[in-house]
Amino acid sequence: MHHRPAPAHQHTTPTPAAARRPATLVAVGHGSRDPRARATLLRLLDRVRELRPGLDVRLAHIELNAPLLDETLAGLAAEGREAVLVPLLFAPGHHVTHDLPAAVAAVPGLRARVAAPLGAHPLLAEALADRLAEAGWTPGEDDRRTTGVVLAAAGSRDPRSGAETRRIAALLGERLGVPVVPAYASAAAPTVPEAVAALAARGRHRIAVASCFTAPGLFATRAAAHAPWIAAAPLGAHPALARLVLHRHDRALAAPAVVHGRELAAV
């Protein structure tokens, strides 16, 4: 019996097994000399894994802590894996707009997407409010007239960073029902003491400091030290923050992957 050859359209090139793997979520922290920082981010990523069993989740740092981002991306390229970089940062700035795309472009053949920073989102406002509640935030209706919050953030010279931090402050203010003033640990104004003084000048003498940081470190510690009333802990492994990491990952997956950093899209 003679077998007829299969039609040409039925001949396909087998897809390599690595290409069929789900993309790896690379959570990118800044890095810190505080030994608590890396451990805190690892706990956050454990929560992410609990929410999305089977997802390959890895931690990388821009500087100061291992594993460093360039080493992590080189390893993923060698494994033939695709990456989704989720910055554990809250606003656009040099690290998000320059360092992450440059790291992707420096790894030949790497297929990668860069997600947006965590940014203004109801999940972030939820985590910030919960950390304040844990620190003792209990103002009643009568107290709200004299209560205010300083939202302490890292700071950046990029004007988009300040705009995003102001949006985060507005979301938190809507949730708490009190004024929330953003303040910065570096590169921007006002500082936390200046923001405290501005609120006090408006008759707000019961002032809390909310920590818009993922983990303990120098900036978070300095900000908390200026709290006239209570200071919230960094967000750490808060469940809402873990959900926000996955949200940014999922949004980035909707964008085209890139190779060699061409047409890199942060979404």
mmCIF file of C-alpha atoms in Angstrom:
data_model
loop_
_atom_site.group_PDB
_atom_site.id
_atom_site.type_symbol
_atom_site.label_atom_id
_atom_site.label_comp_id
_atom_site.label_asym_id
_atom_site.label_seq_id
_atom_site.Cartn_x
_atom_site.Cartn_y
_atom_site.Cartn_z
ATOM 1 C CA MET A 1 0.000 0.000 0.000
ATOM 2 C CA HIS A 2 1.246 3.462 -0.867
ATOM 3 C CA HIS A 3 0.943 6.242 1.678
ATOM 4 C CA ARG A 4 0.144 9.650 0.330
ATOM 5 C CA PRO A 5 2.367 12.405 1.747
ATOM 6 C CA ALA A 6 0.699 14.711 4.179
ATOM 7 C CA PRO A 7 -0.365 18.084 2.787
ATOM 8 C CA ALA A 8 2.282 20.765 3.146
ATOM 9 C CA HIS A 9 0.233 22.729 5.646
ATOM 10 C CA GLN A 10 0.364 19.808 8.035
ATOM 11 C CA HIS A 11 4.154 19.930 8.307
ATOM 12 C CA THR A 12 5.086 22.096 11.249
ATOM 13 C CA THR A 13 8.302 22.674 13.121
ATOM 14 C CA PRO A 14 8.057 21.167 16.604
ATOM 15 C CA THR A 15 7.893 23.809 19.314
ATOM 16 C CA PRO A 16 10.797 23.483 21.758
ATOM 17 C CA ALA A 17 9.642 22.435 25.207
ATOM 18 C CA ALA A 18 11.213 25.540 26.759
ATOM 19 C CA ALA A 19 9.153 27.781 24.483
ATOM 20 C CA ARG A 20 5.962 26.257 25.863
ATOM 21 C CA ARG A 21 6.859 27.027 29.459
ATOM 22 C CA PRO A 22 4.949 29.815 31.168
ATOM 23 C CA ALA A 23 6.892 33.030 31.548
ATOM 24 C CA THR A 24 8.916 33.500 34.717
ATOM 25 C CA LEU A 25 7.871 36.335 36.999
ATOM 26 C CA VAL A 26 11.028 38.196 38.008
ATOM 27 C CA ALA A 27 10.253 40.480 40.936
ATOM 28 C CA VAL A 28 12.875 43.231 40.896
ATOM 29 C CA GLY A 29 13.768 44.906 44.162
ATOM 30 C CA HIS A 30 16.143 47.810 44.499
ATOM 31 C CA GLY A 31 18.471 46.151 47.002
ATOM 32 C CA SER A 32 19.379 47.269 50.515
ATOM 33 C CA ARG A 33 22.148 46.977 53.069
ATOM 34 C CA ASP A 34 19.481 46.234 55.666
ATOM 35 C CA PRO A 35 19.559 42.441 56.162
ATOM 36 C CA ARG A 36 15.806 42.411 56.740
ATOM 37 C CA ALA A 37 15.037 43.657 53.230
ATOM 38 C CA ARG A 38 15.824 40.528 51.214
ATOM 39 C CA ALA A 39 14.082 38.260 53.730
ATOM 40 C CA THR A 40 10.984 40.465 53.572
ATOM 41 C CA LEU A 41 10.836 40.321 49.778
ATOM 42 C CA LEU A 42 11.241 36.541 49.851
ATOM 43 C CA ARG A 43 8.192 36.314 52.138
ATOM 44 C CA LEU A 44 6.248 38.525 49.728
ATOM 45 C CA LEU A 45 7.109 36.203 46.854
ATOM 46 C CA ASP A 46 6.040 33.195 48.910
ATOM 47 C CA ARG A 47 2.606 34.826 49.083
ATOM 48 C CA VAL A 48 2.676 35.343 45.314
ATOM 49 C CA ARG A 49 3.402 31.636 44.819
ATOM 50 C CA GLU A 50 0.551 30.704 47.150
ATOM 51 C CA LEU A 51 -1.809 32.771 45.024
ATOM 52 C CA ARG A 52 -0.524 31.319 41.734
ATOM 53 C CA PRO A 53 0.679 27.741 42.285
ATOM 54 C CA GLY A 54 2.997 26.538 39.549
ATOM 55 C CA LEU A 55 4.149 30.001 38.501
ATOM 56 C CA ASP A 56 7.934 30.295 38.397
ATOM 57 C CA VAL A 57 8.668 33.316 40.623
ATOM 58 C CA ARG A 58 12.181 34.621 41.178
ATOM 59 C CA LEU A 59 13.667 37.549 43.069
ATOM 60 C CA ALA A 60 16.340 39.810 41.594
ATOM 61 C CA HIS A 61 17.929 43.074 42.717
ATOM 62 C CA ILE A 62 19.175 46.125 40.876
ATOM 63 C CA GLU A 63 22.089 46.472 43.286
ATOM 64 C CA LEU A 64 23.496 45.578 46.717
ATOM 65 C CA ASN A 65 21.859 42.145 47.121
ATOM 66 C CA ALA A 66 22.131 38.797 45.382
ATOM 67 C CA PRO A 67 20.836 37.614 43.079
ATOM 68 C CA LEU A 68 21.474 40.608 40.842
ATOM 69 C CA LEU A 69 19.145 41.271 37.926
ATOM 70 C CA ASP A 70 21.708 40.774 35.155
ATOM 71 C CA GLU A 71 22.688 37.364 36.539
ATOM 72 C CA THR A 72 19.055 36.306 36.864
ATOM 73 C CA LEU A 73 18.211 37.336 33.300
ATOM 74 C CA ALA A 74 21.300 35.613 31.896
ATOM 75 C CA GLY A 75 20.253 32.434 33.672
ATOM 76 C CA LEU A 76 16.728 32.612 32.246
ATOM 77 C CA ALA A 77 18.084 33.150 28.730
ATOM 78 C CA ALA A 78 20.321 30.100 29.141
ATOM 79 C CA GLU A 79 17.268 28.072 30.205
ATOM 80 C CA GLY A 80 15.333 29.306 27.173
ATOM 81 C CA ARG A 81 12.721 30.897 29.400
ATOM 82 C CA GLU A 82 10.711 34.042 28.876
ATOM 83 C CA ALA A 83 10.646 36.695 31.636
ATOM 84 C CA VAL A 84 8.162 39.208 32.977
ATOM 85 C CA LEU A 85 9.961 41.790 35.094
ATOM 86 C CA VAL A 86 7.753 43.262 37.817
ATOM 87 C CA PRO A 87 9.484 46.175 39.578
ATOM 88 C CA LEU A 88 8.862 46.176 43.314
ATOM 89 C CA LEU A 89 8.857 49.960 43.075
ATOM 90 C CA PHE A 90 5.913 52.297 43.282
ATOM 91 C CA ALA A 91 6.471 54.918 40.595
ATOM 92 C CA PRO A 92 8.344 55.515 37.350
ATOM 93 C CA GLY A 93 11.911 56.659 37.767
ATOM 94 C CA HIS A 94 15.388 55.944 36.457
ATOM 95 C CA HIS A 95 15.373 52.336 37.639
ATOM 96 C CA VAL A 96 12.060 51.528 35.940
ATOM 97 C CA THR A 97 12.495 53.541 32.758
ATOM 98 C CA HIS A 98 16.222 52.963 32.191
ATOM 99 C CA ASP A 99 17.817 50.243 34.304
ATOM 100 C CA LEU A 100 15.271 47.493 33.676
ATOM 101 C CA PRO A 101 15.020 47.957 29.891
ATOM 102 C CA ALA A 102 18.826 48.195 29.709
ATOM 103 C CA ALA A 103 19.184 44.951 31.663
ATOM 104 C CA VAL A 104 16.859 43.179 29.225
ATOM 105 C CA ALA A 105 18.646 44.618 26.190
ATOM 106 C CA ALA A 106 22.000 43.422 27.534
ATOM 107 C CA VAL A 107 21.017 39.735 27.406
ATOM 108 C CA PRO A 108 21.092 38.376 23.840
ATOM 109 C CA GLY A 109 18.084 36.314 22.882
ATOM 110 C CA LEU A 110 16.108 36.958 26.038
ATOM 111 C CA ARG A 111 12.377 37.262 25.494
ATOM 112 C CA ALA A 112 11.039 39.613 28.121
ATOM 113 C CA ARG A 113 8.387 42.095 29.101
ATOM 114 C CA VAL A 114 8.721 44.854 31.685
ATOM 115 C CA ALA A 115 5.631 45.519 33.773
ATOM 116 C CA ALA A 116 4.584 48.858 35.146
ATOM 117 C CA PRO A 117 5.658 49.777 38.683
ATOM 118 C CA LEU A 118 3.190 48.843 41.433
ATOM 119 C CA GLY A 119 1.769 52.374 41.349
ATOM 120 C CA ALA A 120 -1.585 53.875 42.251
ATOM 121 C CA HIS A 121 -4.065 51.030 42.629
ATOM 122 C CA PRO A 122 -6.818 50.177 45.141
ATOM 123 C CA LEU A 123 -4.812 47.125 46.243
ATOM 124 C CA LEU A 124 -1.933 49.393 47.227
ATOM 125 C CA ALA A 125 -4.267 51.714 49.136
ATOM 126 C CA GLU A 126 -5.631 48.643 50.948
ATOM 127 C CA ALA A 127 -2.158 47.531 52.004
ATOM 128 C CA LEU A 128 -1.146 51.034 53.146
ATOM 129 C CA ALA A 129 -4.322 51.438 55.187
ATOM 130 C CA ASP A 130 -3.908 48.030 56.817
ATOM 131 C CA ARG A 131 -0.345 48.782 57.858
ATOM 132 C CA LEU A 132 -1.548 52.041 59.439
ATOM 133 C CA ALA A 133 -4.288 50.146 61.289
ATOM 134 C CA GLU A 134 -1.693 47.692 62.605
ATOM 135 C CA ALA A 135 0.308 50.659 63.910
ATOM 136 C CA GLY A 136 -2.701 52.009 65.811
ATOM 137 C CA TRP A 137 -4.710 54.042 63.305
ATOM 138 C CA THR A 138 -8.129 54.442 64.944
ATOM 139 C CA PRO A 139 -9.393 57.993 64.329
ATOM 140 C CA GLY A 140 -13.111 58.480 64.827
ATOM 141 C CA GLU A 141 -15.214 61.098 63.074
ATOM 142 C CA ASP A 142 -14.334 63.759 65.652
ATOM 143 C CA ASP A 143 -10.631 63.021 65.346
ATOM 144 C CA ARG A 144 -10.578 63.288 61.549
ATOM 145 C CA ARG A 145 -10.593 67.079 61.687
ATOM 146 C CA THR A 146 -7.197 67.066 63.403
ATOM 147 C CA THR A 147 -5.685 63.956 61.780
ATOM 148 C CA GLY A 148 -3.471 63.710 58.718
ATOM 149 C CA VAL A 149 -1.090 61.302 57.043
ATOM 150 C CA VAL A 150 2.308 61.722 55.439
ATOM 151 C CA LEU A 151 2.905 59.177 52.690
ATOM 152 C CA ALA A 152 6.654 58.510 52.787
ATOM 153 C CA ALA A 153 8.146 57.387 49.468
ATOM 154 C CA ALA A 154 11.636 57.039 48.033
ATOM 155 C CA GLY A 155 11.573 59.977 45.623
ATOM 156 C CA SER A 156 12.917 60.579 42.122
ATOM 157 C CA ARG A 157 13.863 63.491 39.869
ATOM 158 C CA ASP A 158 11.536 62.094 37.196
ATOM 159 C CA PRO A 159 8.358 64.222 37.259
ATOM 160 C CA ARG A 160 6.288 61.141 36.417
ATOM 161 C CA SER A 161 7.358 59.640 39.728
ATOM 162 C CA GLY A 162 6.017 62.577 41.725
ATOM 163 C CA ALA A 163 2.761 62.512 39.788
ATOM 164 C CA GLU A 164 2.269 58.811 40.506
ATOM 165 C CA THR A 165 3.058 59.250 44.204
ATOM 166 C CA ARG A 166 0.476 62.038 44.399
ATOM 167 C CA ARG A 167 -2.081 59.669 42.871
ATOM 168 C CA ILE A 168 -1.227 57.049 45.501
ATOM 169 C CA ALA A 169 -1.662 59.675 48.230
ATOM 170 C CA ALA A 170 -5.036 60.675 46.786
ATOM 171 C CA LEU A 171 -6.251 57.060 46.769
ATOM 172 C CA LEU A 172 -5.171 56.589 50.375
ATOM 173 C CA GLY A 173 -6.791 59.875 51.385
ATOM 174 C CA GLU A 174 -10.092 58.786 49.847
ATOM 175 C CA ARG A 175 -9.919 55.527 51.757
ATOM 176 C CA LEU A 176 -9.044 57.109 55.115
ATOM 177 C CA GLY A 177 -11.106 60.284 54.839
ATOM 178 C CA VAL A 178 -8.212 62.554 55.884
ATOM 179 C CA PRO A 179 -5.593 64.606 54.029
ATOM 180 C CA VAL A 180 -2.602 62.574 52.831
ATOM 181 C CA VAL A 181 0.517 64.500 51.828
ATOM 182 C CA PRO A 182 3.277 62.753 49.865
ATOM 183 C CA ALA A 183 6.858 63.184 51.062
ATOM 184 C CA TYR A 184 10.177 61.876 49.860
ATOM 185 C CA ALA A 185 13.331 60.396 51.317
ATOM 186 C CA SER A 186 15.545 61.694 48.514
ATOM 187 C CA ALA A 187 15.699 63.606 45.223
ATOM 188 C CA ALA A 188 12.364 65.417 45.660
ATOM 189 C CA ALA A 189 10.431 67.670 47.999
ATOM 190 C CA PRO A 190 8.850 67.880 50.483
ATOM 191 C CA THR A 191 10.761 65.796 52.985
ATOM 192 C CA VAL A 192 8.834 63.969 55.690
ATOM 193 C CA PRO A 193 9.523 66.705 58.314
ATOM 194 C CA GLU A 194 8.406 69.370 55.817
ATOM 195 C CA ALA A 195 5.193 67.487 55.077
ATOM 196 C CA VAL A 196 4.551 67.067 58.813
ATOM 197 C CA ALA A 197 4.993 70.815 59.286
ATOM 198 C CA ALA A 198 2.638 71.566 56.393
ATOM 199 C CA LEU A 199 -0.096 69.390 57.901
ATOM 200 C CA ALA A 200 0.432 70.937 61.343
ATOM 201 C CA ALA A 201 0.039 74.389 59.808
ATOM 202 C CA ARG A 202 -3.401 73.271 58.600
ATOM 203 C CA GLY A 203 -4.408 72.303 62.143
ATOM 204 C CA ARG A 204 -3.608 68.613 61.658
ATOM 205 C CA HIS A 205 -1.655 67.725 64.786
ATOM 206 C CA ARG A 206 -2.394 63.999 64.933
ATOM 207 C CA ILE A 207 -0.092 62.932 62.109
ATOM 208 C CA ALA A 208 0.764 59.399 61.036
ATOM 209 C CA VAL A 209 3.430 58.322 58.573
ATOM 210 C CA ALA A 210 2.462 55.686 55.994
ATOM 211 C CA SER A 211 5.361 53.668 54.589
ATOM 212 C CA CYS A 212 5.312 53.403 50.791
ATOM 213 C CA PHE A 213 8.236 50.971 50.835
ATOM 214 C CA THR A 214 8.215 47.256 50.156
ATOM 215 C CA ALA A 215 10.775 46.375 52.820
ATOM 216 C CA PRO A 216 12.748 47.750 55.755
ATOM 217 C CA GLY A 217 15.729 49.898 54.887
ATOM 218 C CA LEU A 218 17.393 53.243 55.478
ATOM 219 C CA PHE A 219 14.654 55.351 53.874
ATOM 220 C CA ALA A 220 11.810 53.596 55.681
ATOM 221 C CA THR A 221 13.612 53.853 59.014
ATOM 222 C CA ARG A 222 14.337 57.563 58.605
ATOM 223 C CA ALA A 223 10.749 58.305 57.584
ATOM 224 C CA ALA A 224 9.320 56.474 60.588
ATOM 225 C CA ALA A 225 11.615 58.389 62.932
ATOM 226 C CA HIS A 226 9.883 61.650 61.963
ATOM 227 C CA ALA A 227 6.355 60.463 62.804
ATOM 228 C CA PRO A 228 4.756 62.736 65.435
ATOM 229 C CA TRP A 229 2.161 60.074 66.256
ATOM 230 C CA ILE A 230 2.387 56.602 64.660
ATOM 231 C CA ALA A 231 4.433 55.150 61.837
ATOM 232 C CA ALA A 232 3.309 52.233 59.725
ATOM 233 C CA ALA A 233 5.628 49.358 58.878
ATOM 234 C CA PRO A 234 6.767 48.790 55.281
ATOM 235 C CA LEU A 235 4.266 46.859 53.193
ATOM 236 C CA GLY A 236 6.303 43.642 53.092
ATOM 237 C CA ALA A 237 4.342 40.446 52.526
ATOM 238 C CA HIS A 238 0.902 42.043 52.724
ATOM 239 C CA PRO A 239 -1.618 39.892 50.805
ATOM 240 C CA ALA A 240 -2.901 42.872 48.806
ATOM 241 C CA LEU A 241 0.640 43.685 47.671
ATOM 242 C CA ALA A 242 1.099 40.087 46.499
ATOM 243 C CA ARG A 243 -2.117 40.395 44.490
ATOM 244 C CA LEU A 244 -0.869 43.657 43.003
ATOM 245 C CA VAL A 245 2.391 42.002 41.904
ATOM 246 C CA LEU A 246 0.357 39.371 40.054
ATOM 247 C CA HIS A 247 -1.907 42.037 38.560
ATOM 248 C CA ARG A 248 1.099 43.856 37.072
ATOM 249 C CA HIS A 249 2.494 40.535 35.826
ATOM 250 C CA ASP A 250 -0.775 39.640 34.127
ATOM 251 C CA ARG A 251 -1.109 43.068 32.506
ATOM 252 C CA ALA A 252 2.417 42.810 31.137
ATOM 253 C CA LEU A 253 1.683 39.403 29.616
ATOM 254 C CA ALA A 254 -0.866 41.096 27.381
ATOM 255 C CA ALA A 255 1.967 43.067 25.738
ATOM 256 C CA PRO A 256 4.227 41.625 23.014
ATOM 257 C CA ALA A 257 7.397 39.931 24.167
ATOM 258 C CA VAL A 258 10.636 41.393 22.888
ATOM 259 C CA VAL A 259 14.043 40.038 22.020
ATOM 260 C CA HIS A 260 17.278 42.001 22.520
ATOM 261 C CA GLY A 261 15.222 44.834 24.039
ATOM 262 C CA ARG A 262 13.600 45.864 20.738
ATOM 263 C CA GLU A 263 10.243 47.631 21.085
ATOM 264 C CA LEU A 264 10.312 47.177 24.830
ATOM 265 C CA ALA A 265 6.957 48.124 26.263
ATOM 266 C CA ALA A 266 6.301 48.922 29.911
ATOM 267 C CA VAL A 267 2.568 48.688 30.541
#
